[in-house]
C-alpha positions as semicolon CSV with decimal commas, in nm:
position;residue;x (nm);y (nm);z (nm)
1;M;17,892;-8,715;11,035
2;S;17,643;-8,528;10,782
3;K;17,767;-8,185;10,627
4;S;17,549;-7,873;10,670
5;I;17,612;-7,506;10,440
6;A;17,657;-7,303;10,742
7;A;17,914;-7,560;10,905
8;N;18,080;-7,637;10,579
9;P;18,405;-7,444;10,568
10;S;18,519;-7,519;10,243
11;G;18,254;-7,223;9,991
12;E;18,230;-7,559;9,798
13;D;17,782;-7,548;9,856
14;S;17,815;-7,159;9,790
15;K;17,932;-7,186;9,482
16;A;17,593;-7,320;9,340
17;P;17,356;-6,969;9,306
18;L;17,664;-6,861;9,083
19;I;17,598;-7,195;8,873
20;N;17,257;-7,166;8,826
21;Q;17,327;-6,815;8,778
22;R;17,549;-6,974;8,510
23;T;17,326;-7,188;8,362
24;V;17,026;-6,952;8,306
25;I;17,206;-6,693;8,121
26;I;17,355;-6,996;7,868
27;T;17,043;-7,179;7,857
28;L;16,883;-6,783;7,776
29;F;17,165;-6,747;7,523
30;V;17,126;-7,126;7,323
31;V;16,720;-7,028;7,305
32;A;16,845;-6,684;7,171
33;A;17,065;-6,832;6,898
34;V;16,830;-7,117;6,849
35;S;16,551;-6,863;6,761
36;C;16,754;-6,643;6,574
37;L;16,862;-6,878;6,383
38;F;16,450;-7,068;6,270
39;L;16,417;-6,701;6,179
40;Y;16,690;-6,679;5,963
41;H;16,625;-7,088;5,814
42;T;16,255;-6,911;5,797
43;A;16,363;-6,593;5,569
44;N;16,577;-6,862;5,385
45;P;16,379;-7,174;5,374
46;F;16,615;-7,360;5,056
47;E;16,854;-7,384;5,428
48;F;16,623;-7,719;5,607
49;L;16,626;-7,905;5,300
50;P;16,836;-8,189;5,254
51;R;17,069;-8,223;4,929
52;S;16,867;-8,475;4,715
53;S;16,608;-8,320;4,491
54;A;16,300;-8,466;4,294
55;Y;16,563;-8,383;4,035
56;D;16,755;-8,683;4,118
57;V;16,465;-8,880;3,995
58;I;16,308;-8,744;3,694
59;A;16,603;-8,587;3,524
60;P;16,556;-8,812;3,272
61;S;16,235;-8,747;3,163
62;M;16,284;-8,410;3,193
63;K;16,573;-8,488;2,913
64;A;16,352;-8,685;2,694
65;Q;16,120;-8,419;2,721
66;K;16,076;-8,310;2,416
67;S;15,908;-7,989;2,267
68;S;15,603;-7,980;2,024
69;N;15,737;-7,732;1,722
70;D;15,333;-7,797;1,559
71;P;15,350;-7,499;1,307
72;S;14,990;-7,420;1,366
73;L;15,037;-7,328;1,696
74;E;15,369;-7,148;1,615
75;K;15,173;-6,934;1,381
76;I;14,881;-6,843;1,600
77;L;15,137;-6,764;1,879
78;K;15,281;-6,529;1,634
79;R;14,984;-6,342;1,453
80;A;14,844;-6,289;1,854
81;A;15,222;-6,120;2,024
82;M;15,253;-5,834;2,172
83;G;15,590;-5,619;2,019
84;D;15,833;-5,817;2,286
85;N;15,677;-6,188;2,200
86;T;15,436;-6,221;2,475
87;V;15,044;-6,365;2,416
88;I;14,786;-6,390;2,684
89;I;14,654;-6,812;2,639
90;T;14,338;-7,018;2,820
91;T;14,208;-7,301;2,800
92;L;13,881;-7,361;2,697
93;N;13,624;-7,697;2,699
94;Q;13,275;-7,746;2,551
95;A;13,101;-7,715;2,946
96;W;13,263;-7,359;2,982
97;A;13,152;-7,270;2,601
98;E;12,821;-7,309;2,621
99;P;12,651;-7,005;2,524
100;N;12,664;-6,713;2,797
101;S;12,909;-7,005;3,029
102;I;13,196;-6,922;3,132
103;F;13,398;-6,785;2,796
104;D;13,129;-6,563;2,742
105;I;13,169;-6,360;3,094
106;F;13,516;-6,378;3,005
107;L;13,561;-6,201;2,681
108;E;13,288;-5,992;2,788
109;S;13,525;-5,876;3,111
110;F;13,787;-5,773;2,849
111;R;13,534;-5,516;2,672
112;T;13,418;-5,349;2,975
113;G;13,717;-5,342;3,183
114;N;13,943;-4,998;3,169
115;G;14,215;-5,058;2,916
116;T;14,165;-5,390;2,864
117;G;13,945;-5,421;2,569
118;K;14,307;-5,391;2,290
119;L;14,451;-5,701;2,486
120;L;14,173;-5,914;2,329
121;D;14,445;-5,886;2,013
122;H;14,752;-6,054;2,192
123;L;14,454;-6,379;2,354
124;V;14,555;-6,720;2,227
125;V;14,268;-6,984;2,314
126;V;14,391;-7,339;2,358
127;A;14,060;-7,525;2,276
128;L;13,997;-7,893;2,416
129;D;13,728;-8,038;2,203
130;S;13,541;-7,998;1,849
131;K;13,293;-7,814;2,078
132;A;13,495;-7,522;2,217
133;L;13,667;-7,538;1,926
134;D;13,342;-7,402;1,703
135;H;13,237;-7,185;1,956
136;C;13,575;-6,986;1,951
137;L;13,610;-7,005;1,603
138;S;13,269;-6,766;1,574
139;T;13,395;-6,504;1,869
140;H;13,771;-6,509;1,834
141;P;14,044;-6,485;1,598
142;H;14,292;-6,626;1,775
143;C;14,231;-7,028;1,831
144;Y;14,403;-7,334;1,878
145;A;14,271;-7,678;1,884
146;L;14,505;-7,901;2,100
147;N;14,601;-8,282;2,025
148;T;14,454;-8,416;2,335
149;S;14,537;-8,759;2,202
150;G;14,225;-8,956;2,257
151;L;14,133;-8,811;2,600
152;D;13,754;-8,645;2,612
153;F;13,698;-8,355;2,754
154;S;13,348;-8,204;2,623
155;G;12,986;-8,253;2,716
156;K;13,025;-8,193;3,089
157;E;13,203;-8,017;3,329
158;A;13,532;-8,145;3,483
159;Y;13,504;-8,176;3,794
160;F;13,734;-8,040;4,084
161;M;14,005;-8,303;4,103
162;T;13,846;-8,577;3,921
163;S;14,060;-8,780;3,623
164;S;13,969;-8,542;3,374
165;Y;14,077;-8,248;3,600
166;L;14,438;-8,356;3,640
167;E;14,409;-8,415;3,310
168;M;14,286;-8,113;3,162
169;M;14,589;-7,957;3,430
170;W;14,885;-8,109;3,321
171;I;14,793;-8,125;2,965
172;R;14,806;-7,674;3,014
173;I;15,114;-7,774;3,175
174;R;15,262;-7,912;2,930
175;L;15,132;-7,702;2,620
176;L;15,314;-7,365;2,834
177;S;15,615;-7,542;2,840
178;D;15,615;-7,603;2,462
179;V;15,483;-7,209;2,479
180;L;15,870;-7,121;2,670
181;A;16,015;-7,319;2,417
182;M;15,891;-7,159;2,123
183;G;16,023;-6,808;2,248
184;Y;15,676;-6,647;2,352
185;N;15,624;-6,497;2,708
186;F;15,280;-6,531;2,819
187;V;15,012;-6,456;3,055
188;F;14,781;-6,748;3,160
189;T;14,439;-6,697;3,270
190;D;14,180;-6,914;3,360
191;A;13,873;-6,866;3,160
192;D;13,654;-6,826;3,519
193;I;13,859;-6,501;3,567
194;V;13,754;-6,113;3,475
195;W;13,987;-5,872;3,356
196;L;13,899;-5,479;3,476
197;Q;14,214;-5,310;3,460
198;N;14,510;-5,380;3,240
199;P;14,704;-5,579;3,537
200;F;15,116;-5,578;3,311
201;Q;15,172;-5,279;3,554
202;H;15,210;-5,487;3,817
203;F;15,447;-5,763;3,679
204;D;15,789;-5,722;3,826
205;P;16,015;-5,697;3,508
206;D;16,292;-5,854;3,703
207;A;16,140;-6,149;3,787
208;D;16,119;-6,520;3,509
209;F;15,756;-6,626;3,720
210;Q;15,497;-6,465;3,814
211;I;15,238;-6,675;4,012
212;A;14,837;-6,565;4,151
213;C;14,782;-6,679;4,507
214;D;14,466;-6,758;4,693
215;R;14,606;-6,601;4,943
216;F;14,864;-6,332;4,998
217;S;15,126;-6,294;5,265
218;G;15,211;-5,950;5,236
219;N;15,589;-6,000;5,060
220;S;15,583;-6,164;4,700
221;F;15,896;-6,343;4,754
222;N;15,727;-6,538;5,058
223;L;15,787;-6,918;4,898
224;R;15,516;-6,977;5,174
225;N;15,216;-6,828;4,945
226;E;14,930;-6,991;4,866
227;P;14,992;-6,993;4,487
228;N;14,709;-7,061;4,228
229;G;14,806;-7,159;3,890
230;G;14,513;-7,025;3,723
231;F;14,677;-6,682;3,665
232;N;15,071;-6,634;3,595
233;Y;15,292;-6,453;3,379
234;V;15,639;-6,590;3,247
235;K;15,940;-6,515;3,063
236;S;16,035;-6,728;2,786
237;N;16,410;-6,801;2,909
238;N;16,668;-7,121;3,007
239;R;16,556;-7,058;3,397
240;T;16,181;-7,067;3,281
241;I;16,184;-7,362;3,030
242;E;16,394;-7,627;3,279
243;F;16,095;-7,529;3,521
244;Y;15,833;-7,609;3,326
245;K;15,983;-7,941;3,227
246;F;16,100;-7,979;3,604
247;W;15,743;-7,867;3,704
248;Y;15,585;-8,120;3,433
249;N;15,799;-8,430;3,501
250;S;15,738;-8,350;3,897
251;R;15,352;-8,515;3,877
252;K;15,499;-8,860;3,868
253;M;15,652;-8,777;4,165
254;F;15,310;-8,681;4,300
255;P;15,014;-8,896;4,174
256;G;14,708;-8,820;4,238
257;L;14,768;-8,424;4,300
258;H;14,739;-8,143;4,072
259;D;14,966;-7,873;3,912
260;Q;14,895;-7,604;4,213
261;D;14,989;-7,926;4,471
262;V;15,279;-8,045;4,305
263;L;15,405;-7,673;4,287
264;N;15,386;-7,607;4,697
265;E;15,554;-7,979;4,670
266;I;15,885;-7,833;4,437
267;K;15,884;-7,447;4,504
268;F;16,152;-7,559;4,823
269;D;16,287;-7,789;4,607
270;P;16,698;-7,779;4,579
271;Y;16,663;-7,805;4,214
272;I;16,482;-7,447;4,208
273;Q;16,728;-7,264;4,400
274;K;17,011;-7,499;4,123
275;I;16,825;-7,306;3,807
276;Q;16,809;-6,963;3,952
277;V;16,443;-6,930;3,825
278;K;16,311;-6,624;3,997
279;I;15,975;-6,679;4,129
280;R;15,738;-6,390;4,247
281;F;15,390;-6,395;4,391
282;L;15,111;-6,124;4,284
283;D;14,933;-5,933;4,582
284;T;14,566;-5,968;4,547
285;K;14,464;-5,626;4,581
286;Y;14,584;-5,663;4,195
287;I;14,486;-6,008;4,059
288;A;14,222;-6,055;4,313
289;G;14,004;-6,341;4,337
290;F;13,664;-6,481;4,561
291;C;13,930;-6,665;4,810
292;Q;14,091;-6,348;4,914
293;V;13,909;-6,040;4,719
294;S;14,062;-5,714;4,649
295;Q;13,978;-5,382;4,911
296;D;14,058;-5,149;4,624
297;F;13,852;-5,097;4,334
298;N;14,109;-4,904;4,160
299;A;14,383;-5,115;4,195
300;V;14,197;-5,468;4,093
301;C;14,294;-5,619;3,775
302;T;14,122;-5,919;3,781
303;M;13,900;-6,119;3,967
304;H;13,928;-6,491;3,978
305;A;13,639;-6,736;4,076
306;N;13,864;-6,929;4,286
307;C;13,719;-7,100;4,621
308;C;13,456;-7,251;4,392
309;F;13,259;-7,535;4,330
310;G;13,055;-7,559;4,054
311;L;12,998;-7,445;3,681
312;E;12,668;-7,232;3,794
313;A;12,796;-7,138;4,124
314;K;13,097;-6,908;3,933
315;I;12,829;-6,827;3,628
316;I;12,639;-6,632;3,878
317;D;12,885;-6,452;4,111
318;L;13,150;-6,406;3,805
319;R;12,830;-6,205;3,685
320;L;12,826;-6,021;3,973
321;A;13,152;-5,906;3,989
322;L;13,073;-5,756;3,640
323;E;12,820;-5,527;3,777
324;D;13,006;-5,497;4,052
325;W;13,257;-5,320;3,857
326;R;13,016;-5,178;3,617
327;N;12,846;-4,972;3,908
328;F;13,213;-4,847;4,019
329;M;13,281;-4,712;3,664
330;E;12,995;-4,504;3,663
331;L;13,012;-4,325;3,978
332;P;13,137;-3,993;3,948
333;P;13,537;-3,919;3,985
334;D;13,498;-3,767;4,366
335;Q;13,336;-4,116;4,494
336;K;13,608;-4,365;4,346
337;S;13,817;-4,286;4,577
338;L;13,475;-4,433;4,857
339;P;13,540;-4,723;5,055
340;R;13,351;-5,006;4,877
341;S;13,236;-5,356;4,927
342;W;13,243;-5,629;4,687
343;T;12,853;-5,833;4,675
344;V;13,115;-6,132;4,540
345;P;13,139;-6,352;4,668
346;K;12,790;-6,496;4,715
347;K;12,689;-6,815;4,589
348;C;13,097;-6,930;4,616
349;R;13,079;-6,919;4,893
350;Y;12,772;-7,100;4,990
351;I;12,887;-7,402;4,784
352;Y;13,231;-7,390;4,913
353;I;13,148;-7,363;5,299
354;Y;12,879;-7,662;5,196
355;V;13,113;-7,933;5,038
356;W;13,418;-7,799;5,270
357;T;13,168;-7,938;5,603
358;K;13,080;-8,241;5,351
359;I;13,428;-8,297;5,343
360;L;13,536;-8,305;5,687
361;S;13,253;-8,431;5,855
C-alpha cells in the first residue's frame, strides 16, 4: 500500500523541508569558505604552488656560475658610482648607436629632463659591438666593451624574439648578475627610454628588486603585475645575487623565452620565497611607457617605448615624447597643474596593432 504524506503519522517525511534547509545552509557555508580561501591564496599565491622548485633542477648550474671579475669593468663602475655604490647601466649595439638614433635621444633626454643632467655622471654604457663602443666613446665618458664571445650584434636591429634578441637579453642578465656580485647597486635602463625627472625618490628603500611594468595593477606588492625588464633598480646583497643567478640559469628551464617571460614564470617559484628577496613593482604613474602612459606630467620620471615594434617607430615616438615634455616645461607654473595629454604612442600604436593583428590572424 502506498503511503501519502498526510497519512504518515511517523513524521519522517515532515523532516524533509528541515533537511533541505540544512543542506542549503551547509552549501552556502562551504561556498563562502572556499571563496575566502581563494581570496587568501590570491593574496598569498605561493600557497597554491607545489613544493618542488626550478631550483632543484638548475642548482648545479647556479653553483658552478662564477662571477666575472673583469678589472676594466670594475674600474669603470667605481669611477661612475654614486656615494652609495649605485650606477645607472644601459646596453648599446650598432643599430641604436647610429647618429640621431635611439642612443642620441636617450642622452638628450637626460639633458632636457628636470634634474636629470647630473645623473649622466653615473651612467655606464655597455657596448655590445665595436661600432657601438666607438660612438659611445665619442659622446660619453663611461663606456665598457662587453666580450660577447663571438656573437655579432652589429649591423642591424635585433628584432623582438629573434635568436639575436634573446642572446642580447640573457647576456644582459648575466652582466647585471656580475655587477651585483661586485657590490654595486644599479638602475638598469633600456636606451629606448627618455628620462624626464629623477626617479630615485620613488624607489622603495626597503625593497631589494624593483621593476617597471607594462601595466601596473595599483599594488606594488602584487606579483601578478606585468613586469618589464627594461627598467629596474636593484640593490646588491646576498638575496639579489642569488636571485639573479636563479633568473639567469632558469633560462634552461624555459628555452625560447626572453628574460621578462622567464621572470613571469619564476616569480611564483618557492625558491624566490625561500631566499626572501623583496620584489616591488614600479607604478606607471612615475615609471611609464607606451603600454600605459602616465597621466600626470608633474609626476612622470621616465617614458619607455614599450608596446612598440621597429626602430623607426621608436625614434619617431620618443622624439614626440620629448617634445611633449619640453612643451610642458615651458608652461607657466599655474598651468602645469591642468590636465594634459601625450601625443604618444602614435606610430608605435599603429605598428603594434598591425603586428599583433597579423600574428593573430
